[in-house]
XYZ file of C-alpha atoms in Angstrom:
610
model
C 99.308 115.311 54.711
C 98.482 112.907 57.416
C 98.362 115.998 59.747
C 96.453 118.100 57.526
C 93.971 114.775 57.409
C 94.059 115.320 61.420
C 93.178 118.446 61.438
C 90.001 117.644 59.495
C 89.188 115.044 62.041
C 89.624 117.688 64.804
C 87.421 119.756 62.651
C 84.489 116.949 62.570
C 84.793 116.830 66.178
C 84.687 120.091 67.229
C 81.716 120.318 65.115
C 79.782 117.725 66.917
C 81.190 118.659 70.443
C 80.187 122.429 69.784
C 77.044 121.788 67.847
C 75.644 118.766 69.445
C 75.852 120.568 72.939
C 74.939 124.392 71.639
C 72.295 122.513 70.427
C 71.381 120.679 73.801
C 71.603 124.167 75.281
C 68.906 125.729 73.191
C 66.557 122.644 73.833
C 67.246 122.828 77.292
C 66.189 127.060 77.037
C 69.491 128.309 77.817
C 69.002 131.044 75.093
C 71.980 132.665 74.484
C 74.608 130.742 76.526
C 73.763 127.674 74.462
C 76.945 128.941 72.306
C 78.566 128.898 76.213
C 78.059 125.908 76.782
C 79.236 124.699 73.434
C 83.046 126.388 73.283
C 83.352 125.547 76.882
C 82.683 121.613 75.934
C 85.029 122.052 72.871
C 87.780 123.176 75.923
C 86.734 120.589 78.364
C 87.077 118.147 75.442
C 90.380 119.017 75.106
C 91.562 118.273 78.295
C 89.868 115.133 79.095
C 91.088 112.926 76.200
C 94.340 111.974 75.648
C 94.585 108.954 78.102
C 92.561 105.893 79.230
C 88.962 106.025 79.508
C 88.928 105.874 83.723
C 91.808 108.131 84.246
C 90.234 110.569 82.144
C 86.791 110.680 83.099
C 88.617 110.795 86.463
C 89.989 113.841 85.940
C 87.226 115.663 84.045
C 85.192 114.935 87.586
C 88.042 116.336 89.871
C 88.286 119.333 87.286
C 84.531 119.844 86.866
C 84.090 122.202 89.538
C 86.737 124.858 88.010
C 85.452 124.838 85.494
C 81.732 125.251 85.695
C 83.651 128.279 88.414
C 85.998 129.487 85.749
C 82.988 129.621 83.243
C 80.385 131.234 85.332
C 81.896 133.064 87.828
C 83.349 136.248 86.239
C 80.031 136.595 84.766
C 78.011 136.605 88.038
C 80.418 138.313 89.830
C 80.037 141.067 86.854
C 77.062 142.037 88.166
C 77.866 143.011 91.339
C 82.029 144.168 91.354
C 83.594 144.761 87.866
C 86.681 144.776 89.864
C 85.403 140.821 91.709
C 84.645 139.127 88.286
C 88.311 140.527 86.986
C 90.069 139.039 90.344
C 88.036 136.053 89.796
C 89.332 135.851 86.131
C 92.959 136.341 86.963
C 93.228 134.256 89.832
C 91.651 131.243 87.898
C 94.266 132.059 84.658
C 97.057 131.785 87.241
C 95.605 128.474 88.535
C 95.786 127.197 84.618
C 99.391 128.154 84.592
C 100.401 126.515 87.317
C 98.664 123.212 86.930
C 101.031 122.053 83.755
C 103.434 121.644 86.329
C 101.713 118.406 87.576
C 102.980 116.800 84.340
C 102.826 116.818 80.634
C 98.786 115.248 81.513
C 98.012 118.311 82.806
C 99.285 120.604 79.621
C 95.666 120.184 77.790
C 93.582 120.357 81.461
C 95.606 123.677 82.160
C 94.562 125.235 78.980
C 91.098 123.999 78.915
C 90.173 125.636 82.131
C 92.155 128.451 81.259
C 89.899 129.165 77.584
C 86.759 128.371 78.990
C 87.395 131.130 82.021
C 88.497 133.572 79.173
C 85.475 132.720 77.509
C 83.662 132.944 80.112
C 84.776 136.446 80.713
C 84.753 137.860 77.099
C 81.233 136.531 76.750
C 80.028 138.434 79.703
C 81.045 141.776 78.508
C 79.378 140.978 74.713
C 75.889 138.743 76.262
C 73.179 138.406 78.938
C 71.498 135.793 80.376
C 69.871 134.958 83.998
C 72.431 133.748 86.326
C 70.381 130.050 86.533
C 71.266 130.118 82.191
C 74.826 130.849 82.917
C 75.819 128.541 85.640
C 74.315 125.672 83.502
C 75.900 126.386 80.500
C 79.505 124.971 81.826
C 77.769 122.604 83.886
C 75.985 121.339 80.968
C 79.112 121.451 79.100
C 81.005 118.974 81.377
C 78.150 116.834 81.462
C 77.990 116.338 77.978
C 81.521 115.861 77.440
C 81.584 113.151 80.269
C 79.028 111.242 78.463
C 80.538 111.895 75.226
C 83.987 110.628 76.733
C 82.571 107.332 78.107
C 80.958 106.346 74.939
C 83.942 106.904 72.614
C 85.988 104.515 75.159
C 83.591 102.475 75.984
C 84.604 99.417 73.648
C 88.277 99.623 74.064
C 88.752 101.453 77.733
C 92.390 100.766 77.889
C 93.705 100.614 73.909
C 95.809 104.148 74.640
C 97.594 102.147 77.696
C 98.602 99.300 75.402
C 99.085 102.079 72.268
C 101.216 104.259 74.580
C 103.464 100.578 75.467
C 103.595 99.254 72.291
C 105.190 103.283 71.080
C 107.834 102.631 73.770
C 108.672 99.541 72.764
C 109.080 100.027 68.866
C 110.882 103.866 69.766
C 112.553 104.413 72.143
C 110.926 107.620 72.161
C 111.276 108.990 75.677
C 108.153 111.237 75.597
C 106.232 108.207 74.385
C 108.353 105.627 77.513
C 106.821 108.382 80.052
C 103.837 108.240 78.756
C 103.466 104.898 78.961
C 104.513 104.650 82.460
C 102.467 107.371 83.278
C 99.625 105.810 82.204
C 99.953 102.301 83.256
C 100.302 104.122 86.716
C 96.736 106.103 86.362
C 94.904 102.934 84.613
C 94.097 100.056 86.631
C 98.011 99.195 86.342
C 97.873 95.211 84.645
C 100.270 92.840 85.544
C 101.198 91.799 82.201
C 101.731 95.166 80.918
C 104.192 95.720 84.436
C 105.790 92.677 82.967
C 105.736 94.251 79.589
C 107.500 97.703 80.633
C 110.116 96.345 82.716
C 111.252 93.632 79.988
C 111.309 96.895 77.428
C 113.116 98.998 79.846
C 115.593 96.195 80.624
C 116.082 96.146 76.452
C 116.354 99.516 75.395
C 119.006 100.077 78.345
C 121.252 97.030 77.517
C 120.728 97.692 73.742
C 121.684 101.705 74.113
C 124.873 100.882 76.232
C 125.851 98.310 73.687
C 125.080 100.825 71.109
C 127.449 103.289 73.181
C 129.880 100.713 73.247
C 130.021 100.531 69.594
C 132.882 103.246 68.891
C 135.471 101.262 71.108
C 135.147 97.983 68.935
C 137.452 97.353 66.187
C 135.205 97.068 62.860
C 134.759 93.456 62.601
C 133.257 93.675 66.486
C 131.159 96.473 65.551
C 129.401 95.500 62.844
C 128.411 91.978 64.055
C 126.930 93.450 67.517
C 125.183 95.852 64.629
C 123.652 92.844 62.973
C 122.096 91.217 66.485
C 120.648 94.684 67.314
C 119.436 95.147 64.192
C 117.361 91.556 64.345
C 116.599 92.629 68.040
C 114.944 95.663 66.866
C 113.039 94.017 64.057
C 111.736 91.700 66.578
C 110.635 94.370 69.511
C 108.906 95.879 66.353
C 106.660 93.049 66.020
C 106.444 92.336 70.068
C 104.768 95.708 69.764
C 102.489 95.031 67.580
C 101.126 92.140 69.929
C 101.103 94.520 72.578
C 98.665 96.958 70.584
C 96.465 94.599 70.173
C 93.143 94.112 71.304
C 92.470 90.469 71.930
C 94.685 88.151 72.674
C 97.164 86.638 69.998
C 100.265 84.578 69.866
C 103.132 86.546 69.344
C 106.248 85.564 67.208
C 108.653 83.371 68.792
C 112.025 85.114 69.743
C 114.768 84.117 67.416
C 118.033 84.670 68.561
C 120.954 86.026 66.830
C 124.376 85.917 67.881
C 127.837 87.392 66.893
C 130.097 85.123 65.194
C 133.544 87.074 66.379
C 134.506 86.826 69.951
C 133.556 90.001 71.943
C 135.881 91.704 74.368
C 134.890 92.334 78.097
C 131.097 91.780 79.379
C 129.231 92.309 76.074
C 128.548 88.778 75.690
C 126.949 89.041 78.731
C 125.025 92.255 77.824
C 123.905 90.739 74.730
C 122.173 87.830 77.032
C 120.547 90.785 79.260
C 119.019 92.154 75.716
C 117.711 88.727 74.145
C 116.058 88.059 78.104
C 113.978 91.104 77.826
C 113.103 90.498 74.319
C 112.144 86.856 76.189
C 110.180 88.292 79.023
C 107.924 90.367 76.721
C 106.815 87.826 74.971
C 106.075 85.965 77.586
C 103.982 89.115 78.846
C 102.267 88.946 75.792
C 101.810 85.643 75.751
C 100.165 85.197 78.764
C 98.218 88.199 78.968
C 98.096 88.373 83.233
C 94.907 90.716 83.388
C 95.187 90.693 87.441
C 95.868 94.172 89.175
C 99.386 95.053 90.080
C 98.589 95.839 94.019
C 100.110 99.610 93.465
C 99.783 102.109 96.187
C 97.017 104.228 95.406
C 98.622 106.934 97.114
C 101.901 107.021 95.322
C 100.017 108.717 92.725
C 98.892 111.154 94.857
C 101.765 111.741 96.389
C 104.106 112.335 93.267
C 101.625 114.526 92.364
C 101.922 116.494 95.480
C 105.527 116.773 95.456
C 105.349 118.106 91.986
C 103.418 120.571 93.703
C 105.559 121.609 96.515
C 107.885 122.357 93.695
C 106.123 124.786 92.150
C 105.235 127.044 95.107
C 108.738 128.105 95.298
C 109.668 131.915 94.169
C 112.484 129.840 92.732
C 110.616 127.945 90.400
C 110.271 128.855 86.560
C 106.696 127.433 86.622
C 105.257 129.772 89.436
C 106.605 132.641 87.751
C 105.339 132.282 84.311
C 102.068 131.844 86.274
C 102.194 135.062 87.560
C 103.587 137.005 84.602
C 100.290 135.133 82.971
C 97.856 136.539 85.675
C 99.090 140.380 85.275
C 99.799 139.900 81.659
C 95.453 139.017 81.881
C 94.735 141.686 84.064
C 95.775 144.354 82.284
C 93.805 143.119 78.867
C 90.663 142.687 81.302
C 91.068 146.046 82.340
C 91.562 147.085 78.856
C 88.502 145.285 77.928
C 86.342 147.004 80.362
C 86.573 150.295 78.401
C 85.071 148.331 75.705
C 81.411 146.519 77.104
C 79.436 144.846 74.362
C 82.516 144.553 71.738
C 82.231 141.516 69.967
C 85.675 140.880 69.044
C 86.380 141.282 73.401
C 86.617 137.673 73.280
C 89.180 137.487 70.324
C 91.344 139.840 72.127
C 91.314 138.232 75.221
C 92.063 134.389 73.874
C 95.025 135.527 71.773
C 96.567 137.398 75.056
C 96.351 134.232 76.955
C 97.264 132.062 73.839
C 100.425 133.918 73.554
C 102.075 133.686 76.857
C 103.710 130.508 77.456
C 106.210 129.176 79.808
C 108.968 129.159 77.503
C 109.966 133.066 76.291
C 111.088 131.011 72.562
C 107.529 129.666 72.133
C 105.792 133.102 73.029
C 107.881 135.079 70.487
C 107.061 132.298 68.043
C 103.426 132.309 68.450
C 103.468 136.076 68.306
C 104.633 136.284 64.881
C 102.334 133.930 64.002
C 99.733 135.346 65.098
C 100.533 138.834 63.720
C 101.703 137.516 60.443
C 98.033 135.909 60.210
C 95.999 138.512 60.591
C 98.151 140.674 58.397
C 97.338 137.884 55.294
C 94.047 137.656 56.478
C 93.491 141.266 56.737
C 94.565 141.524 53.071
C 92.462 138.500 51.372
C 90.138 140.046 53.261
C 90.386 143.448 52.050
C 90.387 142.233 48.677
C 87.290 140.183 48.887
C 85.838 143.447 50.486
C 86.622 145.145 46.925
C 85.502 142.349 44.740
C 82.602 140.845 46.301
C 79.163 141.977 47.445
C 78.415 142.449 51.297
C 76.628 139.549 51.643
C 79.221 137.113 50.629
C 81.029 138.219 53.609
C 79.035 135.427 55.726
C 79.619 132.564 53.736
C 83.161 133.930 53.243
C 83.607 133.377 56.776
C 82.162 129.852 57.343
C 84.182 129.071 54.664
C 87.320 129.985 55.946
C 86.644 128.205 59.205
C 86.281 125.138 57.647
C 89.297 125.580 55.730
C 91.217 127.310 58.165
C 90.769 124.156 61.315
C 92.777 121.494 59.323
C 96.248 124.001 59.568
C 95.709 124.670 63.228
C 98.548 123.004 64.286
C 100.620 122.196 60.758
C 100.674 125.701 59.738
C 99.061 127.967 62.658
C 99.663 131.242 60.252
C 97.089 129.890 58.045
C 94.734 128.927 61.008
C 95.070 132.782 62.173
C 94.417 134.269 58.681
C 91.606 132.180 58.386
C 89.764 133.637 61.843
C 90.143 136.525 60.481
C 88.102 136.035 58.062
C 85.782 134.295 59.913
C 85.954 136.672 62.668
C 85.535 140.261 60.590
C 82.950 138.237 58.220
C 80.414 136.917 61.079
C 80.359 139.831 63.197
C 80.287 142.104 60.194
C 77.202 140.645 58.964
C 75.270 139.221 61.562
C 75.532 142.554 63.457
C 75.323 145.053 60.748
C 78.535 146.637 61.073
C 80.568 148.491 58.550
C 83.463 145.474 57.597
C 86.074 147.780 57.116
C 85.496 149.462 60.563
C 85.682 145.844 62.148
C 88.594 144.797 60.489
C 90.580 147.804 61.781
C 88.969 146.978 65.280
C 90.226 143.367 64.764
C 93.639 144.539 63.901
C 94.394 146.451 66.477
C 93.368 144.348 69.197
C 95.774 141.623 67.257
C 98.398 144.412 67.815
C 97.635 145.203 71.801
C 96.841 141.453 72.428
C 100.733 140.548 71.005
C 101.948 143.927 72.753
C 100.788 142.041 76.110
C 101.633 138.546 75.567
C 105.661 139.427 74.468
C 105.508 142.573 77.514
C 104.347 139.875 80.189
C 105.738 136.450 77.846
C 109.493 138.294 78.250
C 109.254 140.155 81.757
C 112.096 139.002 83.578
C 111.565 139.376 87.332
C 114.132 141.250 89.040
C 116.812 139.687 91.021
C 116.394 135.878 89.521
C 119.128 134.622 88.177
C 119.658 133.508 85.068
C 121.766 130.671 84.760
C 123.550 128.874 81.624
C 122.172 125.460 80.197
C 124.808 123.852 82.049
C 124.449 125.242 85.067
C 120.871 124.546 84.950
C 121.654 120.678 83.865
C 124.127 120.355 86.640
C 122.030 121.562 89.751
C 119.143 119.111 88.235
C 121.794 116.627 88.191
C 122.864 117.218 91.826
C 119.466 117.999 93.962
C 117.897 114.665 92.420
C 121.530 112.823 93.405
C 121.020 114.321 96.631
C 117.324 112.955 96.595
C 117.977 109.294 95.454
C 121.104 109.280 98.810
C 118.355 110.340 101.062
C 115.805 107.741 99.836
C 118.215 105.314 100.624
C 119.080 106.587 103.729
C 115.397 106.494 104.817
C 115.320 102.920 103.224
C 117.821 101.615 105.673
C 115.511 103.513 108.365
C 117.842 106.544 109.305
C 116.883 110.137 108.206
C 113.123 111.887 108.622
C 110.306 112.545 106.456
C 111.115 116.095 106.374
C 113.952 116.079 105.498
C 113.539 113.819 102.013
C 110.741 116.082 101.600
C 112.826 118.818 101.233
C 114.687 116.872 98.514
C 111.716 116.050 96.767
C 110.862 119.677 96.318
C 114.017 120.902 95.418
C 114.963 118.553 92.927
C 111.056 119.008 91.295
C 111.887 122.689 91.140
C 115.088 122.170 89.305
C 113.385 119.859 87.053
C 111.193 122.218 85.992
C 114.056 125.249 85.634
C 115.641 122.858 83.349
C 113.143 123.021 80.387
C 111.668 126.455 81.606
C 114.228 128.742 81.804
C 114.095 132.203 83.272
C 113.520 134.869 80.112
C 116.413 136.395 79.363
C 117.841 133.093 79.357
C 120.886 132.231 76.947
C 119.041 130.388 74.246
C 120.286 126.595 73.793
C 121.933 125.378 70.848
C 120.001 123.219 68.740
C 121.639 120.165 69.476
C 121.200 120.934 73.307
C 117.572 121.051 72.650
C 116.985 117.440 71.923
C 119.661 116.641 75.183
C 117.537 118.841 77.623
C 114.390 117.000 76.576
C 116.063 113.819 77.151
C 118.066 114.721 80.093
C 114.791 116.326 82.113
C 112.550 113.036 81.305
C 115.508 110.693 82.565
C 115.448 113.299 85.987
C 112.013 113.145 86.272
C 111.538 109.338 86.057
C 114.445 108.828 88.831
C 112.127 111.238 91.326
C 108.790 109.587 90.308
C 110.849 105.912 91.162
C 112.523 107.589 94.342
C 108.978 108.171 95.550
C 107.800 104.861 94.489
C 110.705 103.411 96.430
C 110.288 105.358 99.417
C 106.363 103.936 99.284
C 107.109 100.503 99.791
C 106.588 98.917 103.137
C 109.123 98.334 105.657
C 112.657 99.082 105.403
C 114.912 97.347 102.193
C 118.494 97.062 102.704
C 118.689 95.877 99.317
C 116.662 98.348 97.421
C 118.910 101.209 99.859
C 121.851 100.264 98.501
C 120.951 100.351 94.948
C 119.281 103.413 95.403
C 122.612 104.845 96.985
C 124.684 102.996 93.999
C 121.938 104.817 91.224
C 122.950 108.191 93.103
C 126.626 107.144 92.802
C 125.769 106.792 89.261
C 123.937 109.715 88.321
C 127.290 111.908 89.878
C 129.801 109.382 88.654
C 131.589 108.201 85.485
C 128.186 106.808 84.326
C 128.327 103.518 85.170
C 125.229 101.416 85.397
C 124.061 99.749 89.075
C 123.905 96.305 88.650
C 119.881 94.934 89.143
C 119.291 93.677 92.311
C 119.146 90.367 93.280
C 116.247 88.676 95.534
C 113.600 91.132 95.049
C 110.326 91.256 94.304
C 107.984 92.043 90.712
C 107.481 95.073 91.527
C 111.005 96.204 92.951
C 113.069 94.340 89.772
C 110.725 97.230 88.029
C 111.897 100.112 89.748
C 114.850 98.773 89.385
C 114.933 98.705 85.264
C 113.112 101.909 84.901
C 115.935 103.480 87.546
C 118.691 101.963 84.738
C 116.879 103.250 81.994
C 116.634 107.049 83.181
C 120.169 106.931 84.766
C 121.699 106.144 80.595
C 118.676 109.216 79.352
C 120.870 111.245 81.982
C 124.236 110.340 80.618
C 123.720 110.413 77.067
C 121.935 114.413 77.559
C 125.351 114.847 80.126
C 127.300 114.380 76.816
C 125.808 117.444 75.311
C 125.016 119.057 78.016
C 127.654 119.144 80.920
C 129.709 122.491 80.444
């Protein structure tokens, strides 16, 4: 229900994103690429919230450009080379594949600029306009959407920073601790909330190897380390509420509770570590340090560009998904060609790039529910055709948009019967077309669009090997081993930039293999699923704190050696470094999140070593 009740929301906005700047558009004598301007807002909407209000305006400005190109430029170029305006197209859908690769930010900004291009294109084979109308319809678009953006976090410009720490504290959910790192890193990075991840990090790793440790004590042992962990837990859950607040408050004092049996080994010592992050928190909270952590600038930049280089490998998952997506597009623009004015081009065209996704699983998925919706659809539809008069087939179809948004993502069959109805209805009447002609139209397009997507979503490329989960898991495992040695190497002021460079890329590519296997791909077992997921956030948190290391100034014995004692680590019996002594804020930080990822590693290794 609560998703349902999101879906509604989603509804209301995309309402007053679409209408509000469709609207604008008309006012403004755009004619008919008001409606332009509006679905390209609803896409640039989509990929410009999602984080803090500077970050995100941030990107919507670097991104602006592609997309007022992606939205306007098959259309111009239409009128001079059919064949231009389809290159144009198909280049830009292969830049939208590629860019997810920058990080799970840049899912919703690589399919933003990939729908409004599509648009773009499917509206200039079905409307007209003067060139000055159809360059300011995405313009206008992003404009809006900027100013929309700023006033919705204006009052609270960093609550998803403290929402995304406060999740990784009451979890640990690992999508929701990268996220929270990610974004402290984009955001003007606070030092309370540095404070704030490194005590949680420092927690959650002492409390999950405790937790680990939990099989090897007899039952007495067990279940009183239970009972402080438990109380722990209780007490992070209420830390985090403090830290998802707004203004400042006290937060509850830290009660400790301790084992009453006597505990074999270190754990006593362990069970300090966990109750001193649970300490340091609060005193994060408490204080509230609003000062900026001095954070290179650049590292940002520079993680992002090594996430790059990875890519732009013939080796990498990523780039070739990106060009099965770019053929798998030309060959349904081509197709559309043969069919100028057709207003259900545009249809076609978004469910042909909706379906092909990086991961062969998720296209067949999406496939059959597409299909399976516009067979329902087709049928309500065909009944409503029998029963009710012609003109009901307009309000039919506003009707099932409205009820059709609030299932997009709980139950996307429903979504997908619904446009049908909305589709065949609209077009139907507002053109004065024969219904029954449109919905056979609308059907097989459904039929050629999934035809594409699963032809281009499960074309293996030749010669690319397909390797198990395993083997996949290890090589990840071993490039970014290989990366953290050279790091330290370079720490202690031997080895070249080139050369760690190298490592960087490889071990960014493998990263990505891992989760985005090659089609053809032995399918992983379910309980490998959740392991990979785990294991490939834990890999790619030990690059991004490689590169952070490798940023700092000067050389760092030190940080070299526990750099060289996390890569002993990742290939070893699992063993934890011990924290370094006699460093700085910022390098006892690197230092937790390092720990952290190194025990996300080992517990996927469990499942997923061969």
């Amino acid at each position: 229900m609560n998703a349902i009740a999101r879906g509604g929301g989603m509804l209301a906005a995309i309402l007053v994103v679409v209408g509000g700047t469709a609207g604008l558009g008309v006012a403004l004598g755009l004619g008919g690429t008001a409606m332009l301007a509006g679905l390209t807002a609803l896409f640039c909407f989509i990929a410009a919230t999602g984080g803090p209000l500077r970050p995100d305006l941030w990107l919507l400005a670097a991104f602006a450009p592609a997309v007022v190109l992606g939205g306007a430029g098959p259309r111009l170029l239409g009128e001079v080379s059919p064949v231009a305006s389809i290159a144009l197209l198909v280049l830009v859908v292969f830049a939208a594949a590629v860019v997810p690769a920058l990080g799970p930010r840049y899912v919703t900004v690589g399919l933003g600029l990939g729908m409004a291009s599509v648009f773009g294109y499917g509206f200039q084979l079905s409307g007209a306009a003067s060139p000055v109308q159809i360059v300011c319809a995405p313009a206008l678009a992003v404009a809006v959407v900027f100013v929309l953006r700023l006033l919705m976090g204006l009052s609270d410009p960093g609550k998803p920073t403290r929402t995304a720490l406060a999740d990784a504290l009451a979890g640990p959910d690992r999508a929701s601790a990268e996220r929270a790192v990610r974004l402290w890193v984009t955001d003007r990075p606070r030092a309370w909330q540095a404070r704030v991840l490194a005590g949680g990090a420092r927690y959650h790793g002492t409390a999950a190897l405790l937790r680990d440790r939990l099989r090897a004590f007899d039952e007495e042992q067990a279940a009183a380390v239970s009972r402080v962990l438990d109380a722990a837990d209780e007490q992070v859950a209420a830390l985090a509420e403090a830290v998802r607040a707004k203004t400042v408050s006290d937060p509850p004092e830290i009660e400790r509770a301790d084992p009453d049996v006597s505990l074999p080994g270190d754990t006593a010592a362990l069970l300090d570590e966990a109750w001193a992050g649970l300490s340091a928190i609060r005193e994060a909270v408490l204080n509230r340090d609003e000062s900026i952590v001095d954070f290179p600038r650049h590292l940002v930049r520079e993680a992002l560009r090594r996430e790059a280089t990875g890519v732009f490998s013939w080796r990498s998952a990523q780039l070739r998904h990106a060009v099965r997506c770019a053929l798998g597009m030309l060959v349904a623009a081509v197709i559309a060609t043969f069919r100028p004015g057709d207003p259900l081009t545009v249809s076609f065209l978004m469910t042909t790039f909706a379906l092909m996704q990086p991961e062969w699983r998720d296209t067949l998925a999406k496939a059959w529910q597409r299909a399976a919706g516009a067979v329902a659809g087709a049928v309500v539809l065909a009944v409503a055709l029998w029963l009710l008069p012609p003109g009901a087939l307009l309000p039919l179809g506003i009707v099932a948009l409205l009820v059709g948004f609030p299932f997009m993502q709980v139950k996307p069959m429903v979504f997908n019967g619904c446009m049908v109805l909305m589709s065949v209805g609209m077009n139907a009447t507002t053109r004065h077309l024969d219904a029954v002609s449109v919905l056979g139209e609308y059907l097989l397009l459904v039929a050629l669009a999934v035809v594409i997507g699963l032809l281009f979503g499960f074309a293996a490329v030749p010669g690319v090997p397909k390797p198990s989960v395993a083997q996949r898991f290890s090589d990840a495992v071993s490039e970014t081993g290989e990366l953290l040695a050279a790091v330290a190497e370079r720490l202690r002021g031997g080895g070249g930039r080139r050369e760690v460079g190298l490592r960087f890329r490889a071990a960014a590519r493998t990263h990505q293999d891992l989760l985005s296997p090659e089609p053809g791909s032995r399918e992983p077992a379910s309980e490998q699923r959740e392991a990979l997921e785990e294991a490939g956030q834990g890999l790619r948190g030990l690059a991004a704190s490689a590169g952070a290391l490798l940023q700092r100034d000067g050389q760092s014995p030190t940080m070299a050696s526990f750099a060289e004692a996390a890569a002993g680590a990742l290939a070893g019996s699992g063993e934890l470094p011990p924290r370094p002594s006699e460093v700085d804020e910022e390098e006892r930080l690197l230092a937790d999140l390092v720990r952290a990822d190194l025990l996300r590693v080992h517990r996927g290794a469990e499942v997923l070593a061969g």
